[in-house]
Coordinates of C-alpha atoms in Angstrom, one line a residue:
M1 CA -76.8 136.9 -25.5
W2 CA -78.0 141.0 -25.8
I3 CA -76.5 142.2 -22.8
I4 CA -72.6 141.3 -24.0
A5 CA -73.9 142.9 -27.7
Q6 CA -75.1 146.2 -26.2
T7 CA -72.0 146.2 -23.6
Y8 CA -69.1 145.3 -26.3
A9 CA -70.5 146.9 -29.1
P10 CA -69.2 150.7 -28.6
W11 CA -65.5 149.8 -28.3
G12 CA -66.2 147.5 -31.6
L13 CA -67.9 150.7 -33.4
T14 CA -64.5 153.0 -32.0
D15 CA -62.3 150.3 -33.1
Y16 CA -63.1 150.4 -36.7
G17 CA -63.4 154.2 -36.1
F18 CA -67.1 155.5 -35.5
C19 CA -67.1 158.0 -33.0
A20 CA -70.9 158.5 -32.9
V21 CA -74.6 156.7 -34.0
I22 CA -77.5 157.9 -34.7
A23 CA -80.9 155.9 -34.1
P24 CA -83.9 156.7 -32.8
S25 CA -82.8 155.1 -28.7
F26 CA -80.8 153.2 -27.3
A27 CA -81.0 150.9 -24.4
Y28 CA -79.6 152.3 -21.4
I29 CA -76.1 149.7 -21.2
L30 CA -75.5 150.3 -25.0
Y31 CA -76.2 154.5 -24.6
N32 CA -73.8 154.9 -21.3
N33 CA -70.9 152.0 -22.9
A34 CA -71.0 154.2 -25.7
F35 CA -69.6 157.2 -23.6
N36 CA -67.6 155.3 -21.3
N37 CA -65.8 154.5 -25.2
Q38 CA -65.8 157.8 -26.2
L39 CA -68.5 157.5 -28.8
L40 CA -71.0 159.6 -29.6
P41 CA -75.3 158.1 -29.7
I42 CA -77.8 161.0 -31.0
K43 CA -81.4 160.3 -30.7
L44 CA -83.0 161.5 -33.5
N45 CA -86.5 160.5 -34.7
E46 CA -87.5 158.2 -37.3
A47 CA -88.6 161.0 -39.8
E48 CA -85.1 162.9 -39.3
I49 CA -83.1 159.6 -39.6
N50 CA -85.6 158.8 -42.7
Q51 CA -84.7 162.3 -44.3
L52 CA -80.4 161.5 -43.4
F53 CA -81.0 157.6 -44.9
N54 CA -82.6 159.5 -48.2
Y55 CA -79.7 162.1 -48.3
V56 CA -77.6 158.8 -48.5
E57 CA -79.2 157.5 -51.4
Q58 CA -79.1 160.4 -53.5
D59 CA -75.8 161.0 -52.8
E60 CA -73.8 158.4 -51.7
G61 CA -70.6 160.6 -51.2
C62 CA -72.9 163.0 -48.9
Q63 CA -71.7 163.8 -45.3
F64 CA -72.8 164.7 -42.2
T65 CA -71.1 166.7 -39.6
I66 CA -71.9 166.8 -36.0
D67 CA -71.1 170.1 -33.9
L68 CA -70.7 168.8 -29.9
T69 CA -71.0 172.9 -29.4
T70 CA -74.1 173.5 -30.8
Q71 CA -75.5 169.8 -30.4
T72 CA -76.2 169.6 -34.1
V73 CA -76.0 167.3 -37.1
I74 CA -75.8 169.0 -40.2
T75 CA -76.4 167.8 -43.6
G76 CA -75.9 169.2 -46.7
D77 CA -79.3 172.2 -46.2
K78 CA -80.3 170.5 -43.1
T79 CA -79.6 171.2 -39.8
Y80 CA -80.6 168.9 -37.3
L81 CA -80.9 169.5 -33.8
F82 CA -79.9 166.8 -31.1
S83 CA -79.3 166.9 -27.0
I84 CA -77.0 165.7 -24.6
D85 CA -76.5 166.4 -20.8
N86 CA -73.3 168.4 -20.5
F87 CA -71.8 166.2 -18.3
H88 CA -71.7 163.7 -21.1
R89 CA -70.6 166.9 -23.5
Y90 CA -67.7 167.8 -21.0
C91 CA -66.3 164.3 -20.7
L92 CA -66.5 163.8 -24.8
M93 CA -65.3 167.4 -25.8
N94 CA -62.1 167.0 -23.1
E95 CA -61.9 162.6 -24.6
L96 CA -62.9 161.4 -20.7
D97 CA -63.4 158.1 -19.7
N98 CA -64.2 156.8 -16.1
I99 CA -60.2 156.8 -15.4
G100 CA -59.9 160.2 -17.0
L101 CA -61.8 161.8 -14.4
T102 CA -60.8 160.2 -12.2
L103 CA -56.8 161.0 -12.7
Q104 CA -58.4 164.9 -13.3
Y105 CA -57.8 165.1 -9.3
E106 CA -54.9 162.9 -9.0
K107 CA -53.2 165.8 -6.7
F108 CA -55.7 165.3 -4.1
I109 CA -56.1 161.6 -3.9
T110 CA -52.1 161.3 -3.8
R111 CA -52.5 163.9 -1.1
Y112 CA -55.5 162.5 1.1
E113 CA -53.2 158.8 0.6
E114 CA -50.5 160.3 2.2
Q115 CA -52.1 161.4 5.5
Q116 CA -53.9 158.2 6.1
P117 CA -51.9 155.6 8.6
L118 CA -49.1 153.8 7.2
F119 CA -50.4 150.2 7.9
L120 CA -54.0 151.4 6.0
R121 CA -51.4 152.5 2.3

């Protein structure tokens, strides 16, 4: 059951309108499926997450700004750094999933297919 939740959880979160999730850790499957669904999994340490919870408790209308370019989460007066590899950042910034990545090479794929004998097409 846990694997199913990790596989479909990113779909549910993005369908509900979430664009990021902040946690101290993520299971491998959930982490990778998040990127496949344009959901940014942000890893912060527990102390930083506790500070964010305290910020929310003090001001229920508070907002966070997540800047993927600078890899920061910004609250009223604090900035938290997170890291993400360049490939996933590129995909998120360009709204590319696995299909979108493949379609970037569509002209090369088409050219290759056109060069194949008819019985292989």
